[in-house]
Amino acid sequence: FLFLKSFHKKNTTTKLNPPPSPWRLPVIGNLHQLSLHPHRSFYSLSLRYGPLMLFHFGRVPTLVVSSADAALEVLKTNDIKFSNRPKTKMVDKLLNGGRDLAFAPYGEYWRQVKSLCALHLLSKKTIQSFECVRKQEINVMMDTLEKASSSSSSSTVNLSQLLTTLTNDVITTAVLGRKYSSEEGGNNSNNLVRRFNELLGAFPLGEFIPVLAWIDRIRGLDKKVEKVNDEIDVFLEKVVQEHEDHSDEEMSAFVDILLSTQKDKTTQFELDRKGLKILLVELLFAGAATTFTLMEWTMTELLRHPECMKKLRDEIRSVSTHDLYVTEKEVKEMNYLNMVIKEVLRLHPSGPLIPRELREDVKVNGYDIAAGTRVLINIYAIQRDTATWGADAGEFKPERHLNSLLDFEGQNFKYLPFGSGRRRCPGDGLAMALVEVALANLVKRFDLRFKLGPIGDDKPDLAEATGLDVCRKFPLIVSPFSALSST
Ligand code: HEM
């Protein structure tokens, strides 16, 4: 009887219809098919295996979604089932098992933190309140470029570095109340957040192939996590203390808003000290690298397409007719600028693979997928799909967004730079507020010429770095010339 029962069970299991899987090896599964740029490997494989593919990375099953139709099924039809994030070893160690927003399991804690972000931290009003910070830091960048442009014709600047500093300083001021720059020693926030981000994106082999966990120990992964956790804790404790000591002064950085939420006994939301610090570090890492990456790729594409650069500069000058700082109000009238940014987010999404985890068994497009399966929505593939974007999908053409109804809300599944549904990015407003005005000022004031590459190439390459946020592999080195005198 038991034999028959187990035979029957086996038989019903075999009736399941899993999504197509590329061939795999014993123990490592599909790990050998991953390159340093997983979004690209998945894209190529999807052309052969289709929009829903099931991989096994060691013991971890992972569904990769690569078309707008399949994304709609996952992110809209079955949104709630796909609304967890993967619970990885790094999330456990660095984010206290997901006591943050981005990696918190879907549930009450996540809901409370998300509404805190929407209503207070990342609301339109709070974003506007930082307009003067953006102006101040953009002017610092302009001064550096101005000096370089007037020193000698061959003087070059590392534009990537300038844009990183700008973004970090603006986001750090919004989150922590002021910038904590390098003069204060190696322990500045930018350095800590960079190391934190690197570890969050690390690949602990033992998680996928437990018998190889010793390799992680040799790599010193656990020690590095411990070290960065301790340093961040000490650093943020100092910052939080500073704000508590001056709580009588009117301050409106995210840390102050979180501290007052903590004190507010009318809400049922309990935010302990550890949770507060985790949210602070999260806002720093989720906000800075993504925003910087967008600006860096925008300048890359504009330098590769001088006709677009000219069209954009003409628009900026027609709206902002003086020689002074382009204001955020003026920027709102710049349609072509908006089209350029949309096109950059299509071709170079800062986070090309959106991670989710399935909460319960589901059937998608006739395929059975089991609860606990990790999910990666490959927006790199979706946003370059010739079936929805046309034969020129791989080309940079801001004009394709003329009169288009596409926005950042994630309602049209062929365009998802900020994700979609319950777990959509809450920081798009904060990112755009900086990106638009910084680019408008940069393009209006400076004619940036790309320094010839190592093999004499006169346009910046498109090589991508590895890691969570896909920025340029090589920094953008340019010679700045004042563009105001040439009007
Ligand atoms: C150009 C800039 C940015 C891009 C392209 C971007 C993109 C994304 C994407 C694709 C997701 C995943 C959404 C999903 O699962 O559906 C996400 C989530 C998130 N982003 Fe952003 N982001 C940017 C800027 C920011 C900023 C400035 C902040 C805050 C300071 C931020 C905070 C977050 C958080 C907290 C989540 C997790 C939301 C959740 O799980 O509920 N992002 N972002």
Short mmCIF file of C-alpha atoms and ligand atoms in Angstrom, two decimals:
data_model
loop_
_atom_site.label_atom_id
_atom_site.label_comp_id
_atom_site.label_asym_id
_atom_site.label_seq_id
_atom_site.Cartn_x
_atom_site.Cartn_y
_atom_site.Cartn_z
CA PHE A 1 0.00 0.00 0.00
CA LEU A 2 2.80 2.38 0.98
CA PHE A 3 4.57 1.55 -2.25
CA LEU A 4 1.42 2.33 -4.24
CA LYS A 5 0.95 5.56 -2.30
CA SER A 6 4.48 6.71 -2.97
CA PHE A 7 4.16 5.67 -6.61
CA HIS A 8 0.97 7.73 -6.88
CA LYS A 9 2.68 10.72 -5.26
CA LYS A 10 5.59 10.46 -7.67
CA ASN A 11 3.19 10.23 -10.55
CA THR A 12 1.30 13.39 -9.58
CA THR A 13 4.61 15.24 -9.10
CA THR A 14 5.72 14.33 -12.57
CA LYS A 15 2.54 15.87 -13.91
CA LEU A 16 3.85 19.28 -12.95
CA ASN A 17 4.90 21.37 -15.90
CA PRO A 18 8.00 23.40 -14.99
CA PRO A 19 9.27 26.23 -17.24
CA PRO A 20 12.03 25.32 -19.72
CA SER A 21 15.49 25.00 -18.20
CA PRO A 22 18.85 25.25 -19.94
CA TRP A 23 20.86 22.05 -19.46
CA ARG A 24 22.60 21.77 -16.12
CA LEU A 25 25.52 20.00 -14.49
CA PRO A 26 25.41 17.90 -11.32
CA VAL A 27 25.93 19.87 -8.08
CA ILE A 28 26.52 23.31 -9.63
CA GLY A 29 23.39 23.19 -11.80
CA ASN A 30 23.33 26.21 -14.14
CA LEU A 31 26.04 28.20 -12.37
CA HIS A 32 28.45 27.71 -15.28
CA GLN A 33 26.06 29.60 -17.57
CA LEU A 34 26.40 32.84 -15.62
CA SER A 35 28.90 35.45 -16.79
CA LEU A 36 30.09 38.54 -14.94
CA HIS A 37 27.06 40.26 -16.48
CA PRO A 38 24.18 37.91 -15.58
CA HIS A 39 21.52 40.15 -17.20
CA ARG A 40 23.31 39.70 -20.53
CA SER A 41 23.71 35.91 -20.13
CA PHE A 42 20.00 35.59 -19.25
CA TYR A 43 19.07 37.76 -22.24
CA SER A 44 20.96 35.53 -24.69
CA LEU A 45 19.54 32.36 -23.12
CA SER A 46 15.99 33.75 -23.24
CA LEU A 47 16.26 34.06 -27.03
CA ARG A 48 16.63 30.29 -27.05
CA TYR A 49 14.55 29.10 -24.09
CA GLY A 50 11.78 31.71 -23.99
CA PRO A 51 10.50 34.39 -21.61
CA LEU A 52 10.15 32.10 -18.58
CA MET A 53 13.22 30.02 -17.71
CA LEU A 54 13.91 27.97 -14.62
CA PHE A 55 17.53 27.81 -13.48
CA HIS A 56 19.10 25.89 -10.63
CA PHE A 57 22.04 27.69 -9.14
CA GLY A 58 23.42 24.91 -7.01
CA ARG A 59 20.42 24.04 -4.86
CA VAL A 60 18.57 27.34 -5.44
CA PRO A 61 15.78 27.31 -8.06
CA THR A 62 15.47 30.67 -9.85
CA LEU A 63 12.88 31.79 -12.37
CA VAL A 64 14.04 34.38 -14.91
CA VAL A 65 11.37 36.53 -16.56
CA SER A 66 12.32 38.14 -19.89
CA SER A 67 9.26 39.52 -21.71
CA ALA A 68 6.63 42.19 -21.09
CA ASP A 69 3.79 39.63 -21.23
CA ALA A 70 5.45 37.33 -18.72
CA ALA A 71 6.29 40.32 -16.46
CA LEU A 72 2.62 41.30 -16.49
CA GLU A 73 1.68 37.82 -15.27
CA VAL A 74 4.25 38.02 -12.49
CA LEU A 75 4.01 41.67 -11.43
CA LYS A 76 0.31 42.31 -11.95
CA THR A 77 -1.79 39.15 -12.20
CA ASN A 78 0.15 37.44 -9.41
CA ASP A 79 1.74 40.49 -7.75
CA ILE A 80 1.01 39.47 -4.18
CA LYS A 81 2.43 35.96 -4.68
CA PHE A 82 5.65 37.39 -6.10
CA SER A 83 6.02 40.15 -3.52
CA ASN A 84 8.75 38.71 -1.30
CA ARG A 85 12.44 39.41 -1.76
CA PRO A 86 15.00 36.59 -1.65
CA LYS A 87 16.09 35.90 1.90
CA THR A 88 19.81 35.55 1.34
CA LYS A 89 22.66 35.03 3.75
CA MET A 90 23.89 38.58 3.10
CA VAL A 91 20.45 40.06 3.79
CA ASP A 92 20.37 38.10 7.04
CA LYS A 93 23.73 39.38 8.17
CA LEU A 94 23.74 42.93 6.82
CA LEU A 95 20.08 43.84 7.15
CA ASN A 96 19.22 41.87 10.26
CA GLY A 97 17.12 39.36 8.33
CA GLY A 98 15.31 42.07 6.34
CA ARG A 99 14.49 44.72 9.01
CA ASP A 100 14.76 47.23 6.20
CA LEU A 101 12.37 48.12 3.39
CA ALA A 102 13.90 46.71 0.20
CA PHE A 103 14.50 43.19 1.56
CA ALA A 104 11.83 42.99 4.26
CA PRO A 105 9.51 40.02 3.77
CA TYR A 106 6.11 41.11 2.49
CA GLY A 107 3.99 41.74 5.60
CA GLU A 108 3.06 44.25 8.27
CA TYR A 109 6.59 45.57 9.02
CA TRP A 110 7.26 46.15 5.31
CA ARG A 111 3.83 47.84 4.91
CA GLN A 112 4.51 50.24 7.78
CA VAL A 113 7.97 51.21 6.55
CA LYS A 114 6.77 51.65 2.98
CA SER A 115 3.97 53.97 4.02
CA LEU A 116 6.42 55.92 6.21
CA CYS A 117 8.55 56.43 3.10
CA ALA A 118 5.64 57.39 0.87
CA LEU A 119 4.04 59.79 3.36
CA HIS A 120 7.11 61.37 4.94
CA LEU A 121 10.64 60.47 3.84
CA LEU A 122 10.11 60.44 0.08
CA SER A 123 7.02 62.61 -0.23
CA LYS A 124 6.89 65.48 -2.76
CA LYS A 125 7.07 68.00 0.08
CA THR A 126 10.21 66.46 1.63
CA ILE A 127 11.87 66.17 -1.78
CA GLN A 128 11.15 69.83 -2.50
CA SER A 129 12.57 70.83 0.87
CA PHE A 130 16.00 69.66 -0.34
CA GLU A 131 16.04 71.88 -3.44
CA CYS A 132 18.60 74.21 -1.88
CA VAL A 133 20.89 71.24 -1.05
CA ARG A 134 20.77 70.12 -4.68
CA LYS A 135 21.56 73.65 -5.87
CA GLN A 136 24.46 74.02 -3.45
CA GLU A 137 26.09 70.71 -4.42
CA ILE A 138 25.51 71.20 -8.16
CA ASN A 139 27.24 74.57 -7.85
CA VAL A 140 30.20 72.87 -6.15
CA MET A 141 30.46 70.57 -9.19
CA MET A 142 30.09 73.53 -11.57
CA ASP A 143 32.94 75.35 -9.80
CA THR A 144 35.24 72.36 -10.26
CA LEU A 145 34.39 72.19 -13.96
CA GLU A 146 34.74 75.95 -14.31
CA LYS A 147 38.25 75.84 -12.84
CA ALA A 148 39.25 72.98 -15.12
CA SER A 149 37.82 74.73 -18.19
CA SER A 150 39.70 77.93 -17.54
CA SER A 151 43.05 76.37 -16.60
CA SER A 152 44.25 74.97 -19.93
CA SER A 153 42.73 73.47 -23.05
CA SER A 154 44.04 69.99 -22.26
CA SER A 155 42.81 69.91 -18.68
CA THR A 156 40.65 66.87 -17.96
CA VAL A 157 38.24 65.90 -15.19
CA ASN A 158 36.88 62.57 -14.02
CA LEU A 159 33.19 63.25 -14.63
CA SER A 160 32.18 59.90 -13.10
CA GLN A 161 33.89 60.88 -9.86
CA LEU A 162 32.26 64.32 -9.85
CA LEU A 163 28.81 62.81 -10.39
CA THR A 164 29.38 60.21 -7.65
CA THR A 165 30.40 62.91 -5.18
CA LEU A 166 27.43 65.06 -6.14
CA THR A 167 24.94 62.21 -5.67
CA ASN A 168 26.47 60.94 -2.44
CA ASP A 169 26.60 64.40 -0.91
CA VAL A 170 22.99 65.25 -1.84
CA ILE A 171 21.60 61.90 -0.64
CA THR A 172 23.70 61.89 2.53
CA THR A 173 22.51 65.40 3.41
CA ALA A 174 18.89 64.35 2.84
CA VAL A 175 19.28 61.21 4.94
CA LEU A 176 21.75 62.25 7.67
CA GLY A 177 21.38 66.03 7.73
CA ARG A 178 24.83 66.89 6.40
CA LYS A 179 27.55 65.39 4.27
CA TYR A 180 30.21 63.31 5.94
CA SER A 181 33.01 63.68 3.46
CA SER A 182 36.52 62.30 3.29
CA GLU A 183 38.15 64.98 5.46
CA GLU A 184 36.76 63.05 8.40
CA GLY A 185 38.92 60.05 7.73
CA GLY A 186 38.40 56.76 5.94
CA ASN A 187 35.22 56.12 7.88
CA ASN A 188 33.13 58.53 5.87
CA SER A 189 29.64 57.45 4.87
CA ASN A 190 30.41 57.13 1.14
CA ASN A 191 33.19 54.68 1.76
CA LEU A 192 31.11 52.63 4.22
CA VAL A 193 28.08 52.50 1.96
CA ARG A 194 30.23 51.42 -1.00
CA ARG A 195 31.68 48.51 1.02
CA PHE A 196 28.22 47.62 2.33
CA ASN A 197 26.82 47.58 -1.22
CA GLU A 198 29.66 45.39 -2.46
CA LEU A 199 28.99 42.83 0.27
CA LEU A 200 25.24 42.85 -0.32
CA GLY A 201 25.96 41.98 -3.95
CA ALA A 202 28.59 39.36 -3.03
CA PHE A 203 28.01 35.76 -4.07
CA PRO A 204 28.38 33.46 -1.04
CA LEU A 205 29.08 30.12 -2.73
CA GLY A 206 27.99 28.14 0.38
CA GLU A 207 24.45 29.42 0.00
CA PHE A 208 24.18 27.68 -3.36
CA ILE A 209 26.51 24.72 -2.80
CA PRO A 210 26.73 24.10 0.96
CA VAL A 211 29.79 21.77 0.66
CA LEU A 212 31.74 24.74 -0.73
CA ALA A 213 31.01 27.02 2.23
CA TRP A 214 34.69 26.73 3.22
CA ILE A 215 35.60 28.84 0.17
CA ASP A 216 33.59 31.74 1.62
CA ARG A 217 35.52 31.35 4.89
CA ILE A 218 38.83 31.48 3.02
CA ARG A 219 37.60 34.58 1.17
CA GLY A 220 36.99 36.09 4.61
CA LEU A 221 33.40 37.00 3.70
CA ASP A 222 32.02 36.62 7.22
CA LYS A 223 34.83 38.71 8.72
CA LYS A 224 34.29 41.47 6.16
CA VAL A 225 30.57 41.53 6.93
CA GLU A 226 31.25 41.72 10.65
CA LYS A 227 33.74 44.54 10.17
CA VAL A 228 31.52 46.68 7.95
CA ASN A 229 28.52 46.06 10.24
CA ASP A 230 30.49 47.23 13.26
CA GLU A 231 31.86 50.30 11.51
CA ILE A 232 28.44 51.32 10.18
CA ASP A 233 26.92 50.84 13.60
CA VAL A 234 29.50 53.07 15.28
CA PHE A 235 29.22 55.71 12.56
CA LEU A 236 25.42 55.83 12.57
CA GLU A 237 25.22 55.75 16.36
CA LYS A 238 27.28 58.95 16.35
CA VAL A 239 25.01 60.55 13.75
CA VAL A 240 21.79 59.55 15.52
CA GLN A 241 23.21 60.78 18.84
CA GLU A 242 24.06 64.15 17.30
CA HIS A 243 20.48 64.51 16.12
CA GLU A 244 19.03 63.44 19.46
CA ASP A 245 21.22 65.98 21.25
CA HIS A 246 19.88 68.74 19.03
CA SER A 247 16.29 67.57 18.84
CA ASP A 248 15.08 71.03 19.93
CA GLU A 249 16.43 72.54 16.68
CA GLU A 250 14.26 72.35 13.59
CA MET A 251 15.78 69.65 11.43
CA SER A 252 14.14 67.68 8.67
CA ALA A 253 16.61 65.09 7.46
CA PHE A 254 15.33 61.52 7.23
CA VAL A 255 17.07 60.70 10.51
CA ASP A 256 14.99 63.38 12.28
CA ILE A 257 11.76 62.13 10.73
CA LEU A 258 12.60 58.57 11.83
CA LEU A 259 13.46 59.73 15.36
CA SER A 260 10.15 61.52 15.70
CA THR A 261 8.31 58.44 14.36
CA GLN A 262 10.02 56.44 17.07
CA LYS A 263 8.71 58.78 19.73
CA ASP A 264 5.21 58.96 18.31
CA LYS A 265 3.13 56.69 20.54
CA THR A 266 -0.03 57.17 18.45
CA THR A 267 1.23 54.85 15.72
CA GLN A 268 1.44 51.10 16.17
CA PHE A 269 4.71 51.03 14.32
CA GLU A 270 7.63 50.11 16.53
CA LEU A 271 10.98 51.10 15.17
CA ASP A 272 13.86 50.09 17.40
CA ARG A 273 17.34 51.63 17.31
CA LYS A 274 18.77 48.86 15.14
CA GLY A 275 15.83 49.10 12.69
CA LEU A 276 16.29 52.88 12.50
CA LYS A 277 19.97 52.54 11.60
CA ILE A 278 19.24 49.84 9.04
CA LEU A 279 16.73 52.11 7.32
CA LEU A 280 19.26 54.93 7.21
CA VAL A 281 21.93 52.81 5.59
CA GLU A 282 19.37 51.39 3.18
CA LEU A 283 18.27 54.81 1.98
CA LEU A 284 21.92 55.68 1.41
CA PHE A 285 22.73 52.55 -0.58
CA ALA A 286 19.42 52.29 -2.47
CA GLY A 287 19.49 55.95 -3.45
CA ALA A 288 23.02 56.95 -4.31
CA ALA A 289 24.46 54.34 -6.69
CA THR A 290 21.26 54.04 -8.76
CA THR A 291 20.96 57.80 -9.22
CA PHE A 292 24.62 58.28 -10.04
CA THR A 293 24.50 55.41 -12.56
CA LEU A 294 21.65 57.10 -14.42
CA MET A 295 23.57 60.38 -14.72
CA GLU A 296 26.76 58.65 -15.82
CA TRP A 297 25.01 56.70 -18.62
CA THR A 298 23.11 59.81 -19.71
CA MET A 299 26.35 61.73 -20.20
CA THR A 300 27.85 58.70 -21.96
CA GLU A 301 24.98 58.46 -24.45
CA LEU A 302 24.93 62.23 -25.04
CA LEU A 303 28.67 62.21 -25.77
CA ARG A 304 28.14 59.31 -28.16
CA HIS A 305 25.30 61.19 -29.91
CA PRO A 306 26.34 64.82 -30.47
CA GLU A 307 23.10 65.53 -32.38
CA CYS A 308 21.10 64.66 -29.22
CA MET A 309 23.46 66.74 -27.07
CA LYS A 310 22.88 69.74 -29.37
CA LYS A 311 19.12 69.28 -29.42
CA LEU A 312 19.09 69.06 -25.62
CA ARG A 313 21.29 72.15 -25.18
CA ASP A 314 19.05 74.09 -27.57
CA GLU A 315 15.99 73.13 -25.54
CA ILE A 316 17.64 74.04 -22.22
CA ARG A 317 18.68 77.44 -23.59
CA SER A 318 15.27 78.14 -25.05
CA VAL A 319 13.64 77.57 -21.66
CA SER A 320 16.41 78.97 -19.44
CA THR A 321 17.37 82.13 -21.32
CA HIS A 322 19.75 83.64 -18.72
CA ASP A 323 23.36 82.68 -17.94
CA LEU A 324 22.57 81.59 -14.40
CA TYR A 325 21.67 78.34 -12.65
CA VAL A 326 18.86 76.39 -14.38
CA THR A 327 16.09 76.11 -11.80
CA GLU A 328 13.95 73.08 -10.96
CA LYS A 329 10.89 75.01 -12.15
CA GLU A 330 12.50 75.59 -15.57
CA VAL A 331 13.49 71.94 -15.83
CA LYS A 332 9.82 70.89 -15.65
CA GLU A 333 9.28 72.51 -19.07
CA MET A 334 12.02 70.50 -20.77
CA ASN A 335 10.38 67.68 -22.72
CA TYR A 336 13.43 66.53 -24.62
CA LEU A 337 15.42 66.22 -21.38
CA ASN A 338 12.67 63.97 -20.06
CA MET A 339 12.81 61.87 -23.25
CA VAL A 340 16.60 61.53 -23.01
CA ILE A 341 16.40 60.32 -19.40
CA LYS A 342 13.60 57.85 -20.25
CA GLU A 343 15.67 56.43 -23.08
CA VAL A 344 18.75 56.04 -20.88
CA LEU A 345 16.70 54.21 -18.24
CA ARG A 346 15.44 51.91 -20.99
CA LEU A 347 18.86 50.94 -22.32
CA HIS A 348 20.81 51.18 -19.06
CA PRO A 349 18.50 50.38 -16.14
CA SER A 350 20.54 50.93 -12.96
CA GLY A 351 19.36 47.58 -11.56
CA PRO A 352 18.77 45.34 -14.59
CA LEU A 353 17.53 42.33 -12.58
CA ILE A 354 14.65 42.91 -10.15
CA PRO A 355 14.82 40.27 -7.39
CA ARG A 356 11.66 38.73 -5.97
CA GLU A 357 10.74 35.45 -4.27
CA LEU A 358 7.58 33.42 -4.72
CA ARG A 359 5.43 33.12 -1.54
CA GLU A 360 3.18 30.26 -2.70
CA ASP A 361 2.85 27.80 -5.57
CA VAL A 362 1.61 29.41 -8.76
CA LYS A 363 0.86 28.64 -12.40
CA VAL A 364 2.16 31.19 -14.91
CA ASN A 365 1.51 30.80 -18.64
CA GLY A 366 0.74 27.12 -17.99
CA TYR A 367 4.00 26.48 -16.10
CA ASP A 368 4.06 25.34 -12.47
CA ILE A 369 6.38 27.24 -10.19
CA ALA A 370 6.95 26.24 -6.58
CA ALA A 371 6.79 28.47 -3.50
CA GLY A 372 10.26 29.63 -2.42
CA THR A 373 11.55 29.92 -5.99
CA ARG A 374 13.70 32.97 -6.43
CA VAL A 375 12.69 35.27 -9.27
CA LEU A 376 14.68 37.70 -11.40
CA ILE A 377 12.78 40.02 -13.71
CA ASN A 378 15.26 40.88 -16.42
CA ILE A 379 14.31 44.44 -17.32
CA TYR A 380 17.45 44.70 -19.42
CA ALA A 381 15.96 42.03 -21.76
CA ILE A 382 12.39 43.37 -21.56
CA GLN A 383 13.43 46.92 -22.42
CA ARG A 384 15.50 45.78 -25.41
CA ASP A 385 12.95 43.31 -26.76
CA THR A 386 12.55 43.92 -30.50
CA ALA A 387 9.05 42.40 -30.37
CA THR A 388 7.78 45.35 -28.34
CA TRP A 389 10.34 48.09 -29.10
CA GLY A 390 10.95 47.46 -32.81
CA ALA A 391 14.00 46.44 -34.81
CA ASP A 392 16.02 49.43 -33.50
CA ALA A 393 15.43 48.45 -29.84
CA GLY A 394 19.18 48.41 -29.13
CA GLU A 395 19.74 51.98 -30.38
CA PHE A 396 19.68 55.18 -28.37
CA LYS A 397 16.75 57.20 -29.77
CA PRO A 398 15.12 59.60 -27.32
CA GLU A 399 12.63 60.54 -30.08
CA ARG A 400 10.86 57.22 -29.63
CA HIS A 401 9.34 58.68 -26.44
CA LEU A 402 7.79 61.66 -28.26
CA ASN A 403 4.05 61.75 -27.44
CA SER A 404 4.41 58.39 -25.68
CA LEU A 405 2.29 57.69 -22.62
CA LEU A 406 5.05 55.68 -20.96
CA ASP A 407 5.90 56.81 -17.45
CA PHE A 408 7.80 55.45 -14.44
CA GLU A 409 4.73 54.00 -12.73
CA GLY A 410 5.31 50.46 -14.00
CA GLN A 411 1.83 50.07 -15.51
CA ASN A 412 3.17 49.25 -18.96
CA PHE A 413 5.22 46.08 -18.62
CA LYS A 414 7.55 46.79 -21.52
CA TYR A 415 9.12 49.61 -19.49
CA LEU A 416 9.94 48.94 -15.83
CA PRO A 417 13.03 50.94 -14.75
CA PHE A 418 11.55 51.44 -11.27
CA GLY A 419 9.76 48.08 -11.09
CA SER A 420 6.04 47.67 -10.61
CA GLY A 421 3.30 46.85 -8.14
CA ARG A 422 3.55 46.75 -4.37
CA ARG A 423 7.33 46.65 -4.29
CA ARG A 424 7.89 49.39 -6.83
CA CYS A 425 10.71 51.83 -6.09
CA PRO A 426 9.57 54.64 -3.76
CA GLY A 427 12.62 56.79 -4.60
CA ASP A 428 11.96 57.76 -8.24
CA GLY A 429 10.90 61.30 -7.27
CA LEU A 430 14.04 61.90 -5.20
CA ALA A 431 16.28 60.53 -7.96
CA MET A 432 14.61 62.51 -10.76
CA ALA A 433 14.67 65.74 -8.77
CA LEU A 434 18.47 65.61 -8.76
CA VAL A 435 19.14 64.02 -12.14
CA GLU A 436 17.06 66.49 -14.19
CA VAL A 437 18.43 69.68 -12.70
CA ALA A 438 22.04 68.44 -12.50
CA LEU A 439 22.06 67.37 -16.16
CA ALA A 440 20.34 70.56 -17.34
CA ASN A 441 22.98 72.70 -15.65
CA LEU A 442 25.85 70.55 -16.83
CA VAL A 443 24.75 70.53 -20.47
CA LYS A 444 23.85 74.21 -20.52
CA ARG A 445 27.10 75.44 -19.01
CA PHE A 446 29.72 73.07 -20.43
CA ASP A 447 30.77 71.63 -23.70
CA LEU A 448 32.34 68.37 -22.56
CA ARG A 449 34.76 66.68 -24.92
CA PHE A 450 35.58 63.05 -24.46
CA LYS A 451 39.25 62.31 -23.96
CA LEU A 452 40.34 59.85 -26.64
CA GLY A 453 40.17 56.25 -25.42
CA PRO A 454 43.22 53.95 -25.28
CA ILE A 455 42.75 52.77 -28.86
CA GLY A 456 42.01 56.21 -30.26
CA ASP A 457 38.21 55.83 -30.03
CA ASP A 458 36.60 59.25 -29.99
CA LYS A 459 33.38 58.22 -28.25
CA PRO A 460 32.94 56.74 -24.79
CA ASP A 461 32.59 52.94 -24.77
CA LEU A 462 29.61 51.13 -23.27
CA ALA A 463 31.52 48.62 -21.12
CA GLU A 464 29.61 47.82 -17.93
CA ALA A 465 31.00 47.27 -14.43
CA THR A 466 29.98 44.21 -12.46
CA GLY A 467 27.85 44.38 -9.31
CA LEU A 468 24.36 45.26 -8.13
CA ASP A 469 24.21 48.65 -9.84
CA VAL A 470 25.50 48.47 -13.37
CA CYS A 471 27.50 51.65 -13.89
CA ARG A 472 30.32 52.24 -16.39
CA LYS A 473 33.33 49.96 -16.13
CA PHE A 474 35.76 52.79 -16.88
CA PRO A 475 35.29 56.33 -15.59
CA LEU A 476 34.19 59.04 -17.98
CA ILE A 477 37.16 61.38 -18.47
CA VAL A 478 36.34 64.64 -20.26
CA SER A 479 37.77 68.06 -21.04
CA PRO A 480 35.30 70.78 -20.07
CA PHE A 481 34.93 74.01 -22.11
CA SER A 482 32.57 76.79 -21.19
CA ALA A 483 29.51 76.58 -23.44
CA LEU A 484 28.11 79.92 -22.31
CA SER A 485 30.61 82.02 -24.29
CA SER A 486 29.69 80.19 -27.50
CA THR A 487 26.04 81.37 -27.46
C1 HEM B 1 17.56 56.21 -10.92
C2 HEM B 1 17.39 55.85 -9.67
C3 HEM B 1 16.70 54.58 -9.22
C4 HEM B 1 16.36 53.45 -9.90
C5 HEM B 1 16.56 53.16 -11.40
C6 HEM B 1 15.72 52.54 -8.96
C7 HEM B 1 15.22 51.29 -9.29
C8 HEM B 1 14.59 50.44 -8.41
C9 HEM B 1 14.01 49.16 -8.76
C10 HEM B 1 14.01 48.54 -10.15
C11 HEM B 1 13.49 48.61 -7.62
C12 HEM B 1 12.78 47.26 -7.50
C13 HEM B 1 11.27 47.47 -7.67
C14 HEM B 1 10.43 46.24 -7.71
O1 HEM B 1 10.74 45.23 -7.06
O2 HEM B 1 9.40 46.25 -8.41
C15 HEM B 1 13.74 49.55 -6.55
C16 HEM B 1 13.35 49.37 -5.24
C17 HEM B 1 13.62 50.26 -4.22
N1 HEM B 1 14.23 51.50 -4.33
FE1 HEM B 1 14.88 52.35 -6.03
N2 HEM B 1 15.71 53.13 -7.73
C18 HEM B 1 16.29 54.39 -7.84
C19 HEM B 1 16.45 55.32 -6.83
C20 HEM B 1 16.07 55.15 -5.52
C21 HEM B 1 16.21 56.14 -4.48
C22 HEM B 1 16.74 57.56 -4.67
C23 HEM B 1 15.77 55.55 -3.32
C24 HEM B 1 15.68 56.12 -1.93
C25 HEM B 1 16.50 56.96 -1.39
C26 HEM B 1 15.34 54.20 -3.65
C27 HEM B 1 14.83 53.29 -2.75
C28 HEM B 1 14.33 52.04 -3.08
C29 HEM B 1 13.74 51.12 -2.10
C30 HEM B 1 13.65 51.34 -0.60
C31 HEM B 1 13.28 50.01 -2.83
C32 HEM B 1 12.58 48.78 -2.26
C33 HEM B 1 11.06 48.96 -2.28
C34 HEM B 1 10.31 47.75 -1.74
O3 HEM B 1 10.87 46.65 -1.68
O4 HEM B 1 9.14 47.91 -1.36
N3 HEM B 1 15.54 53.99 -4.99
N4 HEM B 1 14.41 50.65 -7.05
#
